[in-house]
Coordinates of C-alpha atoms in Angstrom, one line a residue:
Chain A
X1 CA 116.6 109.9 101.1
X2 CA 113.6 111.5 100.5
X3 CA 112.1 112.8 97.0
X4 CA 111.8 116.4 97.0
X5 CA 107.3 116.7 97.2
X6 CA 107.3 117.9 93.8
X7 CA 108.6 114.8 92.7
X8 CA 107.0 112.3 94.6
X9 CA 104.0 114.1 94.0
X10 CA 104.2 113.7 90.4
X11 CA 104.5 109.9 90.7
X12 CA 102.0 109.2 93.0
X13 CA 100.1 111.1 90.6
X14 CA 100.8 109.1 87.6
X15 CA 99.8 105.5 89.1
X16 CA 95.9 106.7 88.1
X17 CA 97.3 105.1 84.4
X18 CA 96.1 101.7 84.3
X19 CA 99.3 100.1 84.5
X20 CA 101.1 101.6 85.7
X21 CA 103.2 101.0 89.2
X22 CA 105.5 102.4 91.4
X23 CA 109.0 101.6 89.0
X24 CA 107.3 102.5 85.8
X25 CA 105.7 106.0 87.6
X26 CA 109.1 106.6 88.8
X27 CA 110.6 106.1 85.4
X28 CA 107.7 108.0 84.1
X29 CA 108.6 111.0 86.1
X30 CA 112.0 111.3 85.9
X31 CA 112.3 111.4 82.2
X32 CA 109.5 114.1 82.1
X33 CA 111.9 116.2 84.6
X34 CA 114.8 115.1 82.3
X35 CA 114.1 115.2 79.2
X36 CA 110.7 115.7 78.4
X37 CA 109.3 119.0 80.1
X38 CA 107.6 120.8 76.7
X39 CA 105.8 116.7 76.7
X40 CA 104.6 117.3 80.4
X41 CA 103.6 120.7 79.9
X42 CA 101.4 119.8 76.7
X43 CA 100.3 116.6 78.7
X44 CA 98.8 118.5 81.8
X45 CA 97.4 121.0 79.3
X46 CA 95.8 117.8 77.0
X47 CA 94.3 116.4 80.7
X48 CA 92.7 119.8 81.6
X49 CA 91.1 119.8 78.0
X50 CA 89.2 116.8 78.0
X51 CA 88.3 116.2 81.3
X52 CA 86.5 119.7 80.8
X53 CA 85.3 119.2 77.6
X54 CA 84.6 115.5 76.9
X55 CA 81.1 114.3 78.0
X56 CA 78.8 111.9 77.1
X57 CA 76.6 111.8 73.7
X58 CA 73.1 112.4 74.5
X59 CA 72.3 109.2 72.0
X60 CA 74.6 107.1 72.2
X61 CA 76.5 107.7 75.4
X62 CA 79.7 107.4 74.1
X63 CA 82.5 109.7 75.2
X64 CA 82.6 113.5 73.1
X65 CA 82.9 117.0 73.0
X66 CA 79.3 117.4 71.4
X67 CA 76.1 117.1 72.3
X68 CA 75.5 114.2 70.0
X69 CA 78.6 112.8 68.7
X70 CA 79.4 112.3 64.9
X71 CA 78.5 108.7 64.2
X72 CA 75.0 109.5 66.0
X73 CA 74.1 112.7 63.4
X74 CA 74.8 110.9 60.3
X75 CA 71.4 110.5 58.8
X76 CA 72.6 107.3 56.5
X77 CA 73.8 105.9 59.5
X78 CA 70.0 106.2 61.2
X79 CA 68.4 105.2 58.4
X80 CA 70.3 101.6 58.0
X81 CA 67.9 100.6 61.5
X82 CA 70.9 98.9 62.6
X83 CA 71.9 99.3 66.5
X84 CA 75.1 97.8 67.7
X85 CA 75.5 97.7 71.4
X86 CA 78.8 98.0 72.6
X87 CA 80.4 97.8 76.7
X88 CA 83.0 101.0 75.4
X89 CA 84.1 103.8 73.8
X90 CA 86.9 101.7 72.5
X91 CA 84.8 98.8 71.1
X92 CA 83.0 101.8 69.1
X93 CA 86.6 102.6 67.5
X94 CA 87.5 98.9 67.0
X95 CA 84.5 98.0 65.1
X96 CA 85.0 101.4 63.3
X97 CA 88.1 100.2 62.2
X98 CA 87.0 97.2 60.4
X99 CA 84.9 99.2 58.1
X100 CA 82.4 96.4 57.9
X101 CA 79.7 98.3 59.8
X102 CA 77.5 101.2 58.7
X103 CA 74.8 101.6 61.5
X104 CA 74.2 103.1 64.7
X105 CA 75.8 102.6 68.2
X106 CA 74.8 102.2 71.9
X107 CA 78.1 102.1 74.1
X108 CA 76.9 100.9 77.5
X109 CA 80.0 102.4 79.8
X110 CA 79.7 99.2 81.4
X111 CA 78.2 95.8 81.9
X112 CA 75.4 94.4 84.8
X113 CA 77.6 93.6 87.5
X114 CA 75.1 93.0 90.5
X115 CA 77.7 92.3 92.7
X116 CA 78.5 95.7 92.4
X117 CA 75.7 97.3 92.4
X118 CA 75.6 98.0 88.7
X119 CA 71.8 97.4 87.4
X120 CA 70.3 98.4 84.3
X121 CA 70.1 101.8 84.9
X122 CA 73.7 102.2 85.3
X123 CA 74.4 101.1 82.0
X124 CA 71.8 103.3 80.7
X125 CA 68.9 100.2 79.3
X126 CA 66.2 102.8 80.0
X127 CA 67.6 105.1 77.4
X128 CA 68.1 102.0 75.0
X129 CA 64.4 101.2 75.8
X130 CA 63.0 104.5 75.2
X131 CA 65.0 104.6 72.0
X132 CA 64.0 100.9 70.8
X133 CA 60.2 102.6 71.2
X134 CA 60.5 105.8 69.0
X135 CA 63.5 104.7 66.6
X136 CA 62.8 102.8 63.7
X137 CA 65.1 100.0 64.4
X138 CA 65.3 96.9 62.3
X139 CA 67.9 95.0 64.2
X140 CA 70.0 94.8 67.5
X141 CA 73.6 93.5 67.8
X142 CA 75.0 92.8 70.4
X143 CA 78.6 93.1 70.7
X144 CA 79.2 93.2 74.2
X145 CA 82.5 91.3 75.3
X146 CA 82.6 87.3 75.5
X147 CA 82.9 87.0 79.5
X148 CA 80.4 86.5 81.7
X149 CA 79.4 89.9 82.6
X150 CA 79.2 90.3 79.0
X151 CA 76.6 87.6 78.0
X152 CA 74.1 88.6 80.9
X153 CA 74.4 91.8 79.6
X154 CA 73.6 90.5 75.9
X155 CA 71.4 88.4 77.3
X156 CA 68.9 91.0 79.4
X157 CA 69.2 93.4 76.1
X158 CA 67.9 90.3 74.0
X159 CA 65.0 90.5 76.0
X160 CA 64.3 94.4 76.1
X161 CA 64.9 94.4 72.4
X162 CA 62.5 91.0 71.9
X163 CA 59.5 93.1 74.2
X164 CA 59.8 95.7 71.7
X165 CA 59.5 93.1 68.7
X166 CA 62.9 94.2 67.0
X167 CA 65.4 91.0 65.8
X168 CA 68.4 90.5 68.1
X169 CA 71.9 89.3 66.7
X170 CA 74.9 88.3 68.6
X171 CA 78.5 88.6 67.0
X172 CA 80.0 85.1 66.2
X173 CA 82.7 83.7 68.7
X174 CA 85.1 81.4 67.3
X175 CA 88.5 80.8 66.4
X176 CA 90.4 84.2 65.7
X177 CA 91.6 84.5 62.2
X178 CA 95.3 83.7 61.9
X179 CA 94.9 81.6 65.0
X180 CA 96.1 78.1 65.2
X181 CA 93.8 75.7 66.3
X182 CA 95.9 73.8 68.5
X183 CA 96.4 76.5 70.9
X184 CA 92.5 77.9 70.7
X185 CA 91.0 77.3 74.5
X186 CA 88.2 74.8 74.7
X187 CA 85.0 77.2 74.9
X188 CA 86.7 78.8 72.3
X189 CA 86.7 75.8 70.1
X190 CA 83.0 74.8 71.5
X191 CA 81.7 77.9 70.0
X192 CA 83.2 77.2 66.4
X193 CA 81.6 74.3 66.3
X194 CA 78.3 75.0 67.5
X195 CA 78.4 78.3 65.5
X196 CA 79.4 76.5 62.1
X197 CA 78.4 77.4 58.9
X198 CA 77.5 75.2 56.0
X199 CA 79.8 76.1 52.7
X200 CA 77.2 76.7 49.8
X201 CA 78.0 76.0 46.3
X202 CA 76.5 77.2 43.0
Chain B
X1 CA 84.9 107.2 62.8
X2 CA 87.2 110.3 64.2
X3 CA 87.6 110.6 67.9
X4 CA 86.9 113.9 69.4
X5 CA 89.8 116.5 68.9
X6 CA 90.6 116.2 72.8
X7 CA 90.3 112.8 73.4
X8 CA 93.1 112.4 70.3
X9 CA 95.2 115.4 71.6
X10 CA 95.1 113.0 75.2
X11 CA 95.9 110.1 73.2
X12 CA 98.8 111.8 71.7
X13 CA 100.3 113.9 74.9
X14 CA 100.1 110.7 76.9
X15 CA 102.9 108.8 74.1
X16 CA 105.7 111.1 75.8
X17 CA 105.5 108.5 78.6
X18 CA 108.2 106.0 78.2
X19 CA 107.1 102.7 77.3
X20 CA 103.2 104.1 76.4
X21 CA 102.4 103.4 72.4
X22 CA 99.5 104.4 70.8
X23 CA 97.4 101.5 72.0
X24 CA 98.4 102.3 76.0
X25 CA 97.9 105.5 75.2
X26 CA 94.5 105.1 74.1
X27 CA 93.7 103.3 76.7
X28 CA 94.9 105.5 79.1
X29 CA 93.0 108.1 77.9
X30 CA 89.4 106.0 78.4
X31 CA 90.5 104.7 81.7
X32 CA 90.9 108.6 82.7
X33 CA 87.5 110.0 80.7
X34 CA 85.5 107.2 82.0
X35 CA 86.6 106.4 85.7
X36 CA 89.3 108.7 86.7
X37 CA 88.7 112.2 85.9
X38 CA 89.4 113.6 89.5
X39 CA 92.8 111.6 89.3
X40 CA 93.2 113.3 85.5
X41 CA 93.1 116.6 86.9
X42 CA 95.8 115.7 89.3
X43 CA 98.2 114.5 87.6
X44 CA 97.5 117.6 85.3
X45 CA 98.3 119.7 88.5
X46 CA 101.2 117.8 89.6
X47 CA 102.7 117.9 86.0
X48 CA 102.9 121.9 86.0
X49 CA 103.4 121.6 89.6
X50 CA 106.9 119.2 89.5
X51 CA 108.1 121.1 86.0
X52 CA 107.7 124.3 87.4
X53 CA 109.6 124.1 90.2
X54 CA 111.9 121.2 89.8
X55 CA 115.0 122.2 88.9
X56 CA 119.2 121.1 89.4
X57 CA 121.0 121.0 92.5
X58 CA 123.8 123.4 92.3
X59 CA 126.4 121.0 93.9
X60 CA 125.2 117.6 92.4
X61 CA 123.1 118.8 89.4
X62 CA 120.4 116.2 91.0
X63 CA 116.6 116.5 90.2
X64 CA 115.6 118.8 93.2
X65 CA 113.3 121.5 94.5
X66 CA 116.0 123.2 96.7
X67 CA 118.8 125.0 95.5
X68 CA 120.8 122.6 96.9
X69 CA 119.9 119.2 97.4
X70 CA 119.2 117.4 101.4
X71 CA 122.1 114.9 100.4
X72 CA 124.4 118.1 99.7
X73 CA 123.5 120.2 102.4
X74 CA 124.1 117.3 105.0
X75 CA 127.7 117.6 106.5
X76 CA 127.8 114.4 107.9
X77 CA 127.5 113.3 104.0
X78 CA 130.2 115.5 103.3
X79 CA 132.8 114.7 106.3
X80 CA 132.5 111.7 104.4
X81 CA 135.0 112.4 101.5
X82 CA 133.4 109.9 99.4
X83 CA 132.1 111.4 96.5
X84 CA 129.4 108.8 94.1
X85 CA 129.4 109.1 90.7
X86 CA 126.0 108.0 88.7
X87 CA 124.2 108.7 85.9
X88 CA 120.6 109.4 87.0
X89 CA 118.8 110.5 89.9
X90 CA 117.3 107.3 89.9
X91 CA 120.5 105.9 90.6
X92 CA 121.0 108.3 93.5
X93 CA 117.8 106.7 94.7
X94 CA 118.9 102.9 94.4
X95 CA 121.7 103.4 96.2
X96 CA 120.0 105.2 98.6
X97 CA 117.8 102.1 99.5
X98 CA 120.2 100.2 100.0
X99 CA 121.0 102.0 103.0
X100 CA 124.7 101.3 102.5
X101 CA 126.3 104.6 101.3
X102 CA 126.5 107.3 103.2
X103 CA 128.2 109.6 101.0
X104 CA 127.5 112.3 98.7
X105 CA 126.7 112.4 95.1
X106 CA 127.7 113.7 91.6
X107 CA 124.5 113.0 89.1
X108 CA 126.2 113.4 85.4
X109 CA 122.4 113.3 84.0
X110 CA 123.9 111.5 81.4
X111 CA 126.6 109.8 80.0
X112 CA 129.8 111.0 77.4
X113 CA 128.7 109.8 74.1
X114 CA 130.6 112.1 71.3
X115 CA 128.3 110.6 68.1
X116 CA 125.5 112.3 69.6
X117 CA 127.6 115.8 70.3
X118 CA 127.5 114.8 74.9
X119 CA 130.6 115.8 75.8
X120 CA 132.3 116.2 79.2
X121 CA 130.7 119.7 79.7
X122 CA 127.3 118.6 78.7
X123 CA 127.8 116.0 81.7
X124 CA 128.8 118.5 84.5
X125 CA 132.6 117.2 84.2
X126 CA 133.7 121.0 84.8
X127 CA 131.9 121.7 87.4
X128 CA 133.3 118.2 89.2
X129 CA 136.7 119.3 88.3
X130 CA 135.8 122.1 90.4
X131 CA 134.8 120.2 93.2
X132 CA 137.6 117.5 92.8
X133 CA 140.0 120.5 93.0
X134 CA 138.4 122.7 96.3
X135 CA 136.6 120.2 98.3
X136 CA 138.5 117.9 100.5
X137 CA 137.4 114.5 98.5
X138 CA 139.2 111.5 99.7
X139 CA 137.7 108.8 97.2
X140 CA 135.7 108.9 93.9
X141 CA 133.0 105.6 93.4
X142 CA 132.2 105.3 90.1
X143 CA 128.8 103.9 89.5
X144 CA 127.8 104.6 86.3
X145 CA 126.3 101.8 84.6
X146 CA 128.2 98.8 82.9
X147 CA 127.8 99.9 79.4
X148 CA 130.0 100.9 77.2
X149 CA 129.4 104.7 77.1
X150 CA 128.9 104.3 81.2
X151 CA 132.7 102.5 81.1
X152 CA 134.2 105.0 78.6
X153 CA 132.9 108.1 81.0
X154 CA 134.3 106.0 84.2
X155 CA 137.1 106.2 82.5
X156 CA 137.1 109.1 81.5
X157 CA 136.3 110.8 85.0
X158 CA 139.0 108.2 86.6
X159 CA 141.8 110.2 84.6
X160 CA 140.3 113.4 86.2
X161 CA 140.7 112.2 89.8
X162 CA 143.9 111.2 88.8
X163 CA 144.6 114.4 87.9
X164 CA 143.4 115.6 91.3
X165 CA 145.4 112.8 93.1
X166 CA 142.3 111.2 94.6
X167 CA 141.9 107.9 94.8
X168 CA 139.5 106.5 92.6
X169 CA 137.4 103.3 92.8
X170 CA 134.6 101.4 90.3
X171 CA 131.7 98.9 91.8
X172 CA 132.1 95.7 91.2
X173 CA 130.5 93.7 88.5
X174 CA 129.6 90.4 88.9
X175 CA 126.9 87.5 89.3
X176 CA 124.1 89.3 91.0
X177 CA 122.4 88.2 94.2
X178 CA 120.1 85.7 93.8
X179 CA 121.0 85.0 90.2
X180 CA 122.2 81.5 88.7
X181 CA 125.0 80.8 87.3
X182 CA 123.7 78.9 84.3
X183 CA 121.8 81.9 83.1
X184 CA 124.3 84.7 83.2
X185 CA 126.0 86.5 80.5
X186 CA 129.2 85.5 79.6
X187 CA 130.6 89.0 80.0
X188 CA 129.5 89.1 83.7
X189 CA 130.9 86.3 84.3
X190 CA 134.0 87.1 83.3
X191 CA 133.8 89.9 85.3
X192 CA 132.8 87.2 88.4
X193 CA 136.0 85.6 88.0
X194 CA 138.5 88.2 87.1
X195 CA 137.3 90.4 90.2
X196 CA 137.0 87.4 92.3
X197 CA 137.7 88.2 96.2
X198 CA 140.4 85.6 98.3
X199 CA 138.4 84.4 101.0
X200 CA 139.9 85.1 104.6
X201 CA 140.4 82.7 107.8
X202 CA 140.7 83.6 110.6

């Protein structure tokens, strides 16, 4: 039995979601057509929407429907000299979550990958270097992700940021709070030690 | 930190996928702004495309683009006399590839279940007494699935054919292919021994 085209076409469709495979696309599309039509509607009309509107902040390259998004027009935010550079739009929110950080960002869209052809350009280090000349900024951290891509990343930033005589931080890596030691992997564990921090008392 | 009012309106339209929560569906929504916007604007099209014009096949009440289905229209299928009862579309399509059934279909998009107000109308039960009583069906296969509701509308539509004189008959339930022993419900079991087949010499 073949699918009538509408339907098959709607699953094939659907496999662009990360995660998503034949059997979950299938079940996907089935409950849209069953149950869920006024959903599919409002999710085609939701896909339209931001794939027109949503572009890239001239600062800060993260993904948004303004010219400079809302985190890079807050004055107080400028002001604190801090830059955090991040590989995503979704580190940006994670970090924004913890409501520890107060300063600017730099989201990357990426990491170097040379195997792939992705070089510094790609990820947008001439606009960081152009902005580490003109903005008064005090200090870089780098929160790119713990894997290797990552850390070259960090690492070539360190050294754009050091040409332009600005202090460089990296984000601690150790064991995740409410983690149990015991199941912690070894670099894990390697960089909680090297990393440690004396206790201080008054 | 707010996230644009499209990317959140994404974010949100994606969680009427099944299985999607709000941290897939974030994800999702990235995945599509930063890698995938040709795909978005795809599935966007093949979501009105499928909802628009898929609709119920007026002999099975399938999922369908036709009027009436390419399973009901062939008369092959129908010279058959066996008539499959399931519950979903995707159940037509299981069956299907199994490439051992070469019958025709009743889809009850659904199951009887009186707390929430389904009864046997809301199921199509009418319009298969209809077809029990004018079409020349020799067997009814109940395939709905081994729950309880799925049970209680076997029954339920066994009565029917009863009704009808037609002989009626429900797929067996047992220890599935490939399965071991040690590891399967009790209830199937049971099921394994009281529908256990004599084996035949010859």
């Amino acid at each position: 039995m073949r699918l009538s085209p509408a339907i098959s076409e709607l699953i094939r469709a659907l496999r662009v979601l990360p995660g998503v495979g034949p059997k979950s696309a299938q079940r996907m599309a089935f409950q849209i057509l069953e149950r869920q039509r006024e959903g599919g509607l409002q999710l085609a009309k939701a896909l339209n929407d931001a794939v027109e509107k949503v572009g890239h902040c001239s600062d800060c390259r993260t993904l948004t429907e303004l010219a400079v998004c809302e985190i890079c027009v807050d004055e107080q935010r400028r002001a604190s000299g801090l830059l955090c550079i991040v590989e995503t739009p979704a580190d940006v929110l994670a970090i924004e979550q913890t409501g520890q950080y107060q300063g600017s960002y730099f989201v990357l869209m990426g990491h170097l990958s040379p195997l792939d052809g992705i070089g510094p350009d790609d990820i947008g280090l001439d606009v960081l270097a152009q902005r580490l000349a003109k903005e008064p900024i005090s200090e870089v951290i780098l929160a790119t992700n713990p894997t290797i891509e990552g850390e070259a990343t960090a690492h070539y930033i360190a050294e754009l940021a050091q040409q332009h005589r600005i202090a460089t931080s990296r984000i601690a890596h150790g064991v995740p709070v409410g983690g149990e030691l015991e199941y912690v992997d070894q670099a894990t564990l390697g960089h909680a030690f090297s990393g440690r921090k004396r206790l201080q008392f008054d």
